[in-house]
mmCIF file of C-alpha atoms in Angstrom:
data_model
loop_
_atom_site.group_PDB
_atom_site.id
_atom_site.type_symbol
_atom_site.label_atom_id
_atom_site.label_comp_id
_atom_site.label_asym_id
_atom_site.label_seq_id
_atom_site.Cartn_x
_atom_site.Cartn_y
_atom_site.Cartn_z
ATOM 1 C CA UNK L 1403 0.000 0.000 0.000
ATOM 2 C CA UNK L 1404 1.992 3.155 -1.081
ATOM 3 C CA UNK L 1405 1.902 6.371 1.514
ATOM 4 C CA UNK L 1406 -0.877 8.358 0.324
ATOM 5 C CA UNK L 1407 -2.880 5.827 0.307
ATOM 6 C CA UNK L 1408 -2.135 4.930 4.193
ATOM 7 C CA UNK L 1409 -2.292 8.501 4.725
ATOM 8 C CA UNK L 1410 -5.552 9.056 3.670
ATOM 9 C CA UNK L 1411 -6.928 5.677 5.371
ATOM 10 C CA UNK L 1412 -5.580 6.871 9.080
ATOM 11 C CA UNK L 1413 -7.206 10.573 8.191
ATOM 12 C CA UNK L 1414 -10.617 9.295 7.481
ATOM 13 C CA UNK L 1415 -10.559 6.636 10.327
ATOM 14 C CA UNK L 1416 -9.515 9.948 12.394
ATOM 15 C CA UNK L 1417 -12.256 12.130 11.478
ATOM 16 C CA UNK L 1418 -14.506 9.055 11.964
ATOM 17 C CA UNK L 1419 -13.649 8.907 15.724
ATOM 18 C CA UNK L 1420 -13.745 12.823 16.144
ATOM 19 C CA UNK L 1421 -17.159 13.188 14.334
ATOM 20 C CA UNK L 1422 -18.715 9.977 16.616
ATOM 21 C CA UNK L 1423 -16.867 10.622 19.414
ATOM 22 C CA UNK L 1424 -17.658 14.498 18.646
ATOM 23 C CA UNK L 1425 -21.794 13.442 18.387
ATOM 24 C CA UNK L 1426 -21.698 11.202 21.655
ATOM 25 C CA UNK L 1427 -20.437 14.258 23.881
ATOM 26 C CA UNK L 1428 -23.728 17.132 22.587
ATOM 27 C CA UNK L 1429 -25.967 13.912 22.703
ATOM 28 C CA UNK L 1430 -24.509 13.503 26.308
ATOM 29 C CA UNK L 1431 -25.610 17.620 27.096
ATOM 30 C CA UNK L 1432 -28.858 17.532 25.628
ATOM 31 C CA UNK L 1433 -30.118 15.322 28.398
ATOM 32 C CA UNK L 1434 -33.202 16.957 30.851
ATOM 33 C CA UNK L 1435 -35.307 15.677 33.518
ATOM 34 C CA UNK L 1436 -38.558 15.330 31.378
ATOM 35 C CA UNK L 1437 -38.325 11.790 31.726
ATOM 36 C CA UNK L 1438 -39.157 10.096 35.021
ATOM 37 C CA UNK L 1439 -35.636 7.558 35.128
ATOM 38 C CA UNK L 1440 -33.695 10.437 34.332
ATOM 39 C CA UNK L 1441 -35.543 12.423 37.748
ATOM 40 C CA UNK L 1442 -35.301 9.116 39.264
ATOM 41 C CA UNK L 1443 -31.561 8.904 38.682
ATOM 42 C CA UNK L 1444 -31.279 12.908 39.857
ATOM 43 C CA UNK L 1445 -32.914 12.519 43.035
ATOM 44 C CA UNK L 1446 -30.927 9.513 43.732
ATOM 45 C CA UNK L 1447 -27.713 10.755 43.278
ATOM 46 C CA UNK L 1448 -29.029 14.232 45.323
ATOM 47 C CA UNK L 1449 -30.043 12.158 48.302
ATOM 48 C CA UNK L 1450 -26.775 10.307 48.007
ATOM 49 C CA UNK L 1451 -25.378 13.456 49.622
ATOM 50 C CA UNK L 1452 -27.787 14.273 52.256
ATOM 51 C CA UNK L 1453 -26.206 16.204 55.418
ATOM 52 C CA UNK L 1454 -22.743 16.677 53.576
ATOM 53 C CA UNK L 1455 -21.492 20.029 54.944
ATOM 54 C CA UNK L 1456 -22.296 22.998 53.139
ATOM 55 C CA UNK L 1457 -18.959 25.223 51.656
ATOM 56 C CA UNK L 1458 -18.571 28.793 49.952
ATOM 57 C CA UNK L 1459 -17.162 27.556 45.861
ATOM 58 C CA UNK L 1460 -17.269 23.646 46.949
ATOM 59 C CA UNK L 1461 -18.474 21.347 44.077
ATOM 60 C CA UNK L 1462 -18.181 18.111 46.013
ATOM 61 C CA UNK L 1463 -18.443 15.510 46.482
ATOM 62 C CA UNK L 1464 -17.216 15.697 50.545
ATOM 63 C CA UNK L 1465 -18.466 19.519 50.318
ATOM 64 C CA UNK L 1466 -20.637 21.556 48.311
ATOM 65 C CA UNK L 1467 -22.172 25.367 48.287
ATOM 66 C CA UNK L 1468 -25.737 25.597 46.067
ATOM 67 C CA UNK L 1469 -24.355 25.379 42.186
ATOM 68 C CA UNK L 1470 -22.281 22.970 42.782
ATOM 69 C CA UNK L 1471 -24.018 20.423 44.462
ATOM 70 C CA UNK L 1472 -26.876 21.145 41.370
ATOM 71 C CA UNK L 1473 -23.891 20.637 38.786
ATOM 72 C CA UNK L 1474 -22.095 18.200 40.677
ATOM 73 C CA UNK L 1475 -25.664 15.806 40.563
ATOM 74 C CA UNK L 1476 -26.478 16.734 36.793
ATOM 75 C CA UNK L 1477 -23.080 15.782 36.127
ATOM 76 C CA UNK L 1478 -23.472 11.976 38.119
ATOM 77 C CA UNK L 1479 -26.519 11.040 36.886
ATOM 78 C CA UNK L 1480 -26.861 12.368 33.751
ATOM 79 C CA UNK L 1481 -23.740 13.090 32.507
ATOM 80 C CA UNK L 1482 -24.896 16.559 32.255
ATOM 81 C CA UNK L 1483 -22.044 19.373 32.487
ATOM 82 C CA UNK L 1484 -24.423 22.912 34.236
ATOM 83 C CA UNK L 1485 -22.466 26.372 34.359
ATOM 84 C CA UNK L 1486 -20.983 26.783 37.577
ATOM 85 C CA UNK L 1487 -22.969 29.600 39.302
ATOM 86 C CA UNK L 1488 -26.364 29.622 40.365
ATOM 87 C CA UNK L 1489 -26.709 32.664 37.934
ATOM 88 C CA UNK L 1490 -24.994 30.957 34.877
ATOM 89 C CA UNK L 1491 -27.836 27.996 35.465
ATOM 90 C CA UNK L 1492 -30.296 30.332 35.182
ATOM 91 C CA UNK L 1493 -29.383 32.371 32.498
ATOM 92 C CA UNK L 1494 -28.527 29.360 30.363
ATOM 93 C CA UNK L 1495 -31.376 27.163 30.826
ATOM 94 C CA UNK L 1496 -35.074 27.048 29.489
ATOM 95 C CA UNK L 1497 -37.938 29.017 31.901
ATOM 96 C CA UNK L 1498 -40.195 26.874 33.228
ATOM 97 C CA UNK L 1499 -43.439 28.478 35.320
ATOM 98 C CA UNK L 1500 -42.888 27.053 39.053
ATOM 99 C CA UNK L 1501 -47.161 26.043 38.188
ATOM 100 C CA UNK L 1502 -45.440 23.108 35.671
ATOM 101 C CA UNK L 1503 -42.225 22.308 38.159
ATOM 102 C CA UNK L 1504 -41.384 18.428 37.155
ATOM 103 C CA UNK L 1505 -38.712 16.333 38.961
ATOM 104 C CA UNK L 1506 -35.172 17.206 38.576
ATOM 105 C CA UNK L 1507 -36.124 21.077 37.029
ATOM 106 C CA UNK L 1508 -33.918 23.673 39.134
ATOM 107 C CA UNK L 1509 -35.617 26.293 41.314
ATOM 108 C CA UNK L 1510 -34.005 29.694 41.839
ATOM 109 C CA UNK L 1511 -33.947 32.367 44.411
ATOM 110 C CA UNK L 1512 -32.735 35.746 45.187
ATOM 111 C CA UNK L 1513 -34.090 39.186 44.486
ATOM 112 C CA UNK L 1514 -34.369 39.379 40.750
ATOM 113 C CA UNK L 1515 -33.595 37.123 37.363
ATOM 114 C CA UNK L 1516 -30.750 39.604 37.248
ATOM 115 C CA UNK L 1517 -29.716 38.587 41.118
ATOM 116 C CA UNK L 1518 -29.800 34.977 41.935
ATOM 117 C CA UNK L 1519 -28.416 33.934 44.997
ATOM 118 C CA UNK L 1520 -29.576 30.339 45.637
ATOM 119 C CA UNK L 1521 -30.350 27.070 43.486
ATOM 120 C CA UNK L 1522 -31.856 23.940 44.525
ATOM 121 C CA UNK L 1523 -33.210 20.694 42.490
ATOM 122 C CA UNK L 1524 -37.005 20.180 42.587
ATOM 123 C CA UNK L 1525 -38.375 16.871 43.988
ATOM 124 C CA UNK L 1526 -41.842 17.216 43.855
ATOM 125 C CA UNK L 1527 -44.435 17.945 46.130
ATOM 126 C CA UNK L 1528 -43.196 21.639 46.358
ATOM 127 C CA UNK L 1529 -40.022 20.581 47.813
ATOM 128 C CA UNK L 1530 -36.240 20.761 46.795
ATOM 129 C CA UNK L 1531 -32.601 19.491 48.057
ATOM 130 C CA UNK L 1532 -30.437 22.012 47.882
ATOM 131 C CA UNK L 1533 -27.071 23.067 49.457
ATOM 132 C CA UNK L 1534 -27.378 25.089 51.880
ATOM 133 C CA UNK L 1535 -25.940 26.532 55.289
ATOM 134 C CA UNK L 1536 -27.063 23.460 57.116
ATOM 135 C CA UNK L 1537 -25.563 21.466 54.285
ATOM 136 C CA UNK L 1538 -27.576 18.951 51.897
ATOM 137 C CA UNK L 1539 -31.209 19.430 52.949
ATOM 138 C CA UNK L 1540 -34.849 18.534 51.692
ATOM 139 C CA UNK L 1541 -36.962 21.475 52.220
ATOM 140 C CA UNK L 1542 -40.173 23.408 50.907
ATOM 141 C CA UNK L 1543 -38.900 25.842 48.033
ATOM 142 C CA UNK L 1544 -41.671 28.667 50.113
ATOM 143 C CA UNK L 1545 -39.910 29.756 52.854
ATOM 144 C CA UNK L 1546 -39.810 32.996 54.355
ATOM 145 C CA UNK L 1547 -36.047 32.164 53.708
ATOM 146 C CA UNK L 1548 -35.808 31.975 50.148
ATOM 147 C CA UNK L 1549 -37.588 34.166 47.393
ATOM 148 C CA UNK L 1550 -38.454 31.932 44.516
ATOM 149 C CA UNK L 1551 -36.968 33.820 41.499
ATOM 150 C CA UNK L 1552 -37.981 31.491 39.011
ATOM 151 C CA UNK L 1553 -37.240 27.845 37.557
ATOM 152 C CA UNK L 1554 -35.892 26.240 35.019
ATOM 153 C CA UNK L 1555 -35.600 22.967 32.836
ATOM 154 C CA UNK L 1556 -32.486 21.760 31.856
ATOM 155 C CA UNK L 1557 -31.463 20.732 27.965
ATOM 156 C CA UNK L 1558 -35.065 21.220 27.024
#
């Protein structure tokens, strides 16, 4: 087999593994919670991390503030890479009306869209684990506490 031949056989099996490879990683970020495994498989991996301690910039997994426990679980169970600040979530995800909250959407607080403080994963039942001061909690997402911003649905 002369050269150019071998040299075009190693190109095109090249661009075959970037262009797969390539596909396989935006198939991997297009993945939301609409479905109920893939909310199964968030919640799981959230309560996998119940009462671990709560830390300004931590993204886990022996320590997490609010954005970082939400990426770090996306990430886990979904293979889902979120931006890293509870602001970059928000901005860079679809609105959802807290009225059609599913499983596994993100819920955001603070004092505007333009000012969010605090992010936590929706469970249902107007609850939410989130990273908080007291560390991985379950709690209601209306709380004199919080002011719900707004939510959001990831890859949708």
């Amino acid at each position: 087999m002369n050269s150019h031949l071998k040299k075009a056989i190693v190109s095109i099996a090249t661009a075959f593994t970037l262009f797969t490879t390539g596909s396989a990683i935006v198939a991997n970020q297009s993945a939301h919670a609409a479905t109920s495994d893939e909310a199964a498989s968030l919640i799981d991996e959230a309560n996998d991390h119940m009462g671990v301690r709560y830390v300004y910039g931590a993204t886990g997994p022996s320590s997490f503030d609010c954005s970082g426990f939400t990426k770090y679980v996306y990430k886990q169970a979904l293979g889902v890479n979120l931006q890293r600040t509870a602001q970059a979530q928000y901005n860079s995800n679809k609105k959802v009306s807290v009225n059609s909250l599913k499983k596994g959407d993100l819920v955001f607080f603070g004092s505007s869209a333009r000012s969010i403080s605090h992010v936590g994963m929706y469970i249902g039942d107007g609850k939410m684990i989130d990273a908080q001061n007291r560390g991985v909690i379950k709690e209601s997402i209306y709380s004199s506490w919080w002011n719900l911003v707004g939510a959001a649905r990831v890859g949708d």
